[in-house]
Amino acid sequence: MNETRCPVCGEPAEIRQIAKAFGRGNDLLVIEDIPMIVCRTGHEQYIAAER
Ligand SMILES: [Zn+2]
């Protein structure tokens, strides 16, 4: 059982699978199921994705 904490403030956070779109037009790339840390204080942080 692993505990997830926000890398920004260290508070407990949850992981959600989200979809994110990068680029625009013909270069639009949609990546689904990105594991994202969602902090209860409102921070959002990717776990293992480049920006
Ligand atoms: Zn936080």
mmCIF file of N, CA, C and O and ligand atoms in Angstrom:
data_model
loop_
_atom_site.group_PDB
_atom_site.id
_atom_site.type_symbol
_atom_site.label_atom_id
_atom_site.label_comp_id
_atom_site.label_asym_id
_atom_site.label_seq_id
_atom_site.Cartn_x
_atom_site.Cartn_y
_atom_site.Cartn_z
ATOM 1 N N MET A 1 0.851 -1.193 0.000
ATOM 2 C CA MET A 1 0.000 0.000 0.000
ATOM 3 C C MET A 1 0.879 1.232 0.000
ATOM 4 O O MET A 1 1.628 1.505 0.936
ATOM 5 N N ASN A 2 0.799 1.964 -1.054
ATOM 6 C CA ASN A 2 1.646 3.153 -1.117
ATOM 7 C C ASN A 2 0.821 4.419 -0.938
ATOM 8 O O ASN A 2 -0.288 4.542 -1.430
ATOM 9 N N GLU A 3 1.417 5.311 -0.266
ATOM 10 C CA GLU A 3 0.757 6.570 0.033
ATOM 11 C C GLU A 3 1.213 7.611 -0.985
ATOM 12 O O GLU A 3 2.392 7.723 -1.272
ATOM 13 N N THR A 4 0.251 8.334 -1.481
ATOM 14 C CA THR A 4 0.585 9.353 -2.455
ATOM 15 C C THR A 4 0.552 10.726 -1.807
ATOM 16 O O THR A 4 -0.401 11.053 -1.101
ATOM 17 N N ARG A 5 1.598 11.456 -2.047
ATOM 18 C CA ARG A 5 1.631 12.807 -1.498
ATOM 19 C C ARG A 5 1.953 13.822 -2.591
ATOM 20 O O ARG A 5 2.651 13.518 -3.539
ATOM 21 N N CYS A 6 1.427 14.983 -2.410
ATOM 22 C CA CYS A 6 1.673 16.064 -3.353
ATOM 23 C C CYS A 6 3.141 16.465 -3.308
ATOM 24 O O CYS A 6 3.671 16.737 -2.233
ATOM 25 N N PRO A 7 3.812 16.496 -4.460
ATOM 26 C CA PRO A 7 5.218 16.883 -4.479
ATOM 27 C C PRO A 7 5.410 18.375 -4.232
ATOM 28 O O PRO A 7 6.530 18.826 -4.013
ATOM 29 N N VAL A 8 4.341 19.118 -4.288
ATOM 30 C CA VAL A 8 4.441 20.557 -4.099
ATOM 31 C C VAL A 8 4.378 20.929 -2.621
ATOM 32 O O VAL A 8 5.220 21.653 -2.101
ATOM 33 N N CYS A 9 3.374 20.405 -1.941
ATOM 34 C CA CYS A 9 3.169 20.818 -0.555
ATOM 35 C C CYS A 9 3.271 19.655 0.432
ATOM 36 O O CYS A 9 3.290 19.874 1.631
ATOM 37 N N GLY A 10 3.320 18.415 -0.085
ATOM 38 C CA GLY A 10 3.504 17.277 0.796
ATOM 39 C C GLY A 10 2.234 16.776 1.460
ATOM 40 O O GLY A 10 2.262 15.856 2.259
ATOM 41 N N GLU A 11 1.120 17.361 1.104
ATOM 42 C CA GLU A 11 -0.149 16.902 1.657
ATOM 43 C C GLU A 11 -0.600 15.628 0.932
ATOM 44 O O GLU A 11 -0.183 15.371 -0.192
ATOM 45 N N PRO A 12 -1.449 14.835 1.574
ATOM 46 C CA PRO A 12 -1.984 13.654 0.892
ATOM 47 C C PRO A 12 -2.707 14.036 -0.387
ATOM 48 O O PRO A 12 -3.396 15.055 -0.439
ATOM 49 N N ALA A 13 -2.532 13.219 -1.408
ATOM 50 C CA ALA A 13 -3.150 13.509 -2.694
ATOM 51 C C ALA A 13 -3.629 12.205 -3.310
ATOM 52 O O ALA A 13 -3.294 11.127 -2.840
ATOM 53 N N GLU A 14 -4.424 12.314 -4.350
ATOM 54 C CA GLU A 14 -4.891 11.125 -5.034
ATOM 55 C C GLU A 14 -4.415 11.130 -6.472
ATOM 56 O O GLU A 14 -4.116 12.179 -7.037
ATOM 57 N N ILE A 15 -4.365 9.943 -7.043
ATOM 58 C CA ILE A 15 -3.947 9.817 -8.431
ATOM 59 C C ILE A 15 -5.166 9.606 -9.300
ATOM 60 O O ILE A 15 -6.009 8.773 -9.014
ATOM 61 N N ARG A 16 -5.240 10.385 -10.353
ATOM 62 C CA ARG A 16 -6.330 10.230 -11.313
ATOM 63 C C ARG A 16 -5.745 10.024 -12.695
ATOM 64 O O ARG A 16 -4.730 10.598 -13.034
ATOM 65 N N GLN A 17 -6.439 9.225 -13.478
ATOM 66 C CA GLN A 17 -6.043 9.034 -14.866
ATOM 67 C C GLN A 17 -6.759 10.092 -15.687
ATOM 68 O O GLN A 17 -7.979 10.156 -15.704
ATOM 69 N N ILE A 18 -6.006 10.922 -16.357
ATOM 70 C CA ILE A 18 -6.619 11.987 -17.132
ATOM 71 C C ILE A 18 -6.149 11.910 -18.581
ATOM 72 O O ILE A 18 -5.198 11.221 -18.896
ATOM 73 N N ALA A 19 -6.836 12.649 -19.436
ATOM 74 C CA ALA A 19 -6.413 12.766 -20.826
ATOM 75 C C ALA A 19 -5.965 14.199 -21.061
ATOM 76 O O ALA A 19 -6.546 15.144 -20.541
ATOM 77 N N LYS A 20 -4.907 14.341 -21.829
ATOM 78 C CA LYS A 20 -4.356 15.669 -22.055
ATOM 79 C C LYS A 20 -4.048 15.832 -23.539
ATOM 80 O O LYS A 20 -3.568 14.917 -24.185
ATOM 81 N N ALA A 21 -4.320 17.011 -24.062
ATOM 82 C CA ALA A 21 -4.027 17.288 -25.464
ATOM 83 C C ALA A 21 -2.819 18.207 -25.565
ATOM 84 O O ALA A 21 -2.710 19.193 -24.840
ATOM 85 N N PHE A 22 -1.909 17.839 -26.466
ATOM 86 C CA PHE A 22 -0.722 18.663 -26.695
ATOM 87 C C PHE A 22 -0.736 19.154 -28.133
ATOM 88 O O PHE A 22 -1.165 18.457 -29.029
ATOM 89 N N GLY A 23 -0.232 20.316 -28.369
ATOM 90 C CA GLY A 23 -0.162 20.851 -29.710
ATOM 91 C C GLY A 23 -1.514 21.361 -30.167
ATOM 92 O O GLY A 23 -2.437 21.556 -29.378
ATOM 93 N N ARG A 24 -1.613 21.569 -31.487
ATOM 94 C CA ARG A 24 -2.874 22.065 -32.022
ATOM 95 C C ARG A 24 -2.995 21.673 -33.497
ATOM 96 O O ARG A 24 -2.002 21.349 -34.134
ATOM 97 N N GLY A 25 -4.190 21.741 -34.005
ATOM 98 C CA GLY A 25 -4.422 21.465 -35.421
ATOM 99 C C GLY A 25 -3.982 20.063 -35.800
ATOM 100 O O GLY A 25 -4.302 19.093 -35.110
ATOM 101 N N ASN A 26 -3.242 19.979 -36.914
ATOM 102 C CA ASN A 26 -2.804 18.675 -37.400
ATOM 103 C C ASN A 26 -1.749 18.053 -36.494
ATOM 104 O O ASN A 26 -1.449 16.876 -36.610
ATOM 105 N N ASP A 27 -1.157 18.853 -35.661
ATOM 106 C CA ASP A 27 -0.135 18.337 -34.755
ATOM 107 C C ASP A 27 -0.705 17.963 -33.404
ATOM 108 O O ASP A 27 0.030 17.691 -32.467
ATOM 109 N N LEU A 28 -2.021 17.987 -33.326
ATOM 110 C CA LEU A 28 -2.645 17.691 -32.048
ATOM 111 C C LEU A 28 -2.380 16.252 -31.627
ATOM 112 O O LEU A 28 -2.572 15.325 -32.391
ATOM 113 N N LEU A 29 -1.926 16.128 -30.428
ATOM 114 C CA LEU A 29 -1.637 14.795 -29.892
ATOM 115 C C LEU A 29 -2.374 14.649 -28.573
ATOM 116 O O LEU A 29 -2.187 15.446 -27.660
ATOM 117 N N VAL A 30 -3.211 13.652 -28.509
ATOM 118 C CA VAL A 30 -3.956 13.418 -27.286
ATOM 119 C C VAL A 30 -3.385 12.196 -26.580
ATOM 120 O O VAL A 30 -3.280 11.123 -27.158
ATOM 121 N N ILE A 31 -2.994 12.403 -25.372
ATOM 122 C CA ILE A 31 -2.480 11.291 -24.568
ATOM 123 C C ILE A 31 -3.499 10.986 -23.479
ATOM 124 O O ILE A 31 -3.903 11.871 -22.728
ATOM 125 N N GLU A 32 -3.894 9.744 -23.437
ATOM 126 C CA GLU A 32 -4.900 9.358 -22.452
ATOM 127 C C GLU A 32 -4.265 8.594 -21.296
ATOM 128 O O GLU A 32 -3.169 8.056 -21.420
ATOM 129 N N ASP A 33 -5.004 8.542 -20.242
ATOM 130 C CA ASP A 33 -4.582 7.761 -19.077
ATOM 131 C C ASP A 33 -3.241 8.203 -18.522
ATOM 132 O O ASP A 33 -2.371 7.393 -18.221
ATOM 133 N N ILE A 34 -3.062 9.491 -18.437
ATOM 134 C CA ILE A 34 -1.868 10.011 -17.794
ATOM 135 C C ILE A 34 -2.117 10.011 -16.287
ATOM 136 O O ILE A 34 -3.090 10.601 -15.825
ATOM 137 N N PRO A 35 -1.265 9.342 -15.540
ATOM 138 C CA PRO A 35 -1.429 9.379 -14.094
ATOM 139 C C PRO A 35 -1.030 10.741 -13.551
ATOM 140 O O PRO A 35 0.097 11.188 -13.747
ATOM 141 N N MET A 36 -1.960 11.401 -12.921
ATOM 142 C CA MET A 36 -1.688 12.734 -12.418
ATOM 143 C C MET A 36 -1.993 12.803 -10.932
ATOM 144 O O MET A 36 -3.002 12.288 -10.470
ATOM 145 N N ILE A 37 -1.102 13.420 -10.215
ATOM 146 C CA ILE A 37 -1.353 13.643 -8.800
ATOM 147 C C ILE A 37 -2.265 14.850 -8.659
ATOM 148 O O ILE A 37 -1.977 15.915 -9.188
ATOM 149 N N VAL A 38 -3.360 14.663 -7.987
ATOM 150 C CA VAL A 38 -4.259 15.775 -7.730
ATOM 151 C C VAL A 38 -4.296 16.004 -6.228
ATOM 152 O O VAL A 38 -4.765 15.174 -5.458
ATOM 153 N N CYS A 39 -3.796 17.135 -5.832
ATOM 154 C CA CYS A 39 -3.689 17.476 -4.424
ATOM 155 C C CYS A 39 -4.998 18.076 -3.932
ATOM 156 O O CYS A 39 -5.710 18.741 -4.668
ATOM 157 N N ARG A 40 -5.293 17.824 -2.695
ATOM 158 C CA ARG A 40 -6.554 18.340 -2.156
ATOM 159 C C ARG A 40 -6.544 19.854 -2.032
ATOM 160 O O ARG A 40 -7.574 20.479 -1.876
ATOM 161 N N THR A 41 -5.377 20.440 -2.072
ATOM 162 C CA THR A 41 -5.311 21.894 -2.011
ATOM 163 C C THR A 41 -5.340 22.524 -3.393
ATOM 164 O O THR A 41 -5.272 23.730 -3.523
ATOM 165 N N GLY A 42 -5.437 21.680 -4.421
ATOM 166 C CA GLY A 42 -5.610 22.229 -5.754
ATOM 167 C C GLY A 42 -4.398 22.109 -6.641
ATOM 168 O O GLY A 42 -4.469 22.411 -7.820
ATOM 169 N N HIS A 43 -3.277 21.645 -6.105
ATOM 170 C CA HIS A 43 -2.113 21.454 -6.951
ATOM 171 C C HIS A 43 -2.349 20.293 -7.905
ATOM 172 O O HIS A 43 -2.968 19.306 -7.536
ATOM 173 N N GLU A 44 -1.785 20.399 -9.086
ATOM 174 C CA GLU A 44 -1.801 19.273 -10.004
ATOM 175 C C GLU A 44 -0.374 19.047 -10.471
ATOM 176 O O GLU A 44 0.351 19.974 -10.767
ATOM 177 N N GLN A 45 0.005 17.812 -10.546
ATOM 178 C CA GLN A 45 1.374 17.511 -10.931
ATOM 179 C C GLN A 45 1.426 16.180 -11.653
ATOM 180 O O GLN A 45 0.896 15.188 -11.185
ATOM 181 N N TYR A 46 2.053 16.159 -12.828
ATOM 182 C CA TYR A 46 2.255 14.888 -13.481
ATOM 183 C C TYR A 46 3.207 14.023 -12.675
ATOM 184 O O TYR A 46 4.141 14.512 -12.074
ATOM 185 N N ILE A 47 2.970 12.751 -12.743
ATOM 186 C CA ILE A 47 3.903 11.842 -12.102
ATOM 187 C C ILE A 47 5.080 11.559 -13.008
ATOM 188 O O ILE A 47 6.217 11.679 -12.609
ATOM 189 N N ALA A 48 4.806 11.174 -14.217
ATOM 190 C CA ALA A 48 5.894 10.736 -15.078
ATOM 191 C C ALA A 48 5.660 11.176 -16.524
ATOM 192 O O ALA A 48 5.712 10.396 -17.438
ATOM 193 N N ALA A 49 5.397 12.428 -16.720
ATOM 194 C CA ALA A 49 5.196 12.922 -18.070
ATOM 195 C C ALA A 49 5.962 14.219 -18.264
ATOM 196 O O ALA A 49 6.054 15.032 -17.346
ATOM 197 N N GLU A 50 6.512 14.357 -19.454
ATOM 198 C CA GLU A 50 7.185 15.605 -19.763
ATOM 199 C C GLU A 50 6.150 16.632 -20.165
ATOM 200 O O GLU A 50 5.105 16.313 -20.680
ATOM 201 N N ARG A 51 6.466 17.847 -19.962
ATOM 202 C CA ARG A 51 5.538 18.910 -20.344
ATOM 203 C C ARG A 51 5.689 19.250 -21.818
ATOM 204 O O ARG A 51 6.778 19.432 -22.260
HETATM 205 ZN ZN ZN B 1 -0.239 20.274 -2.978
#
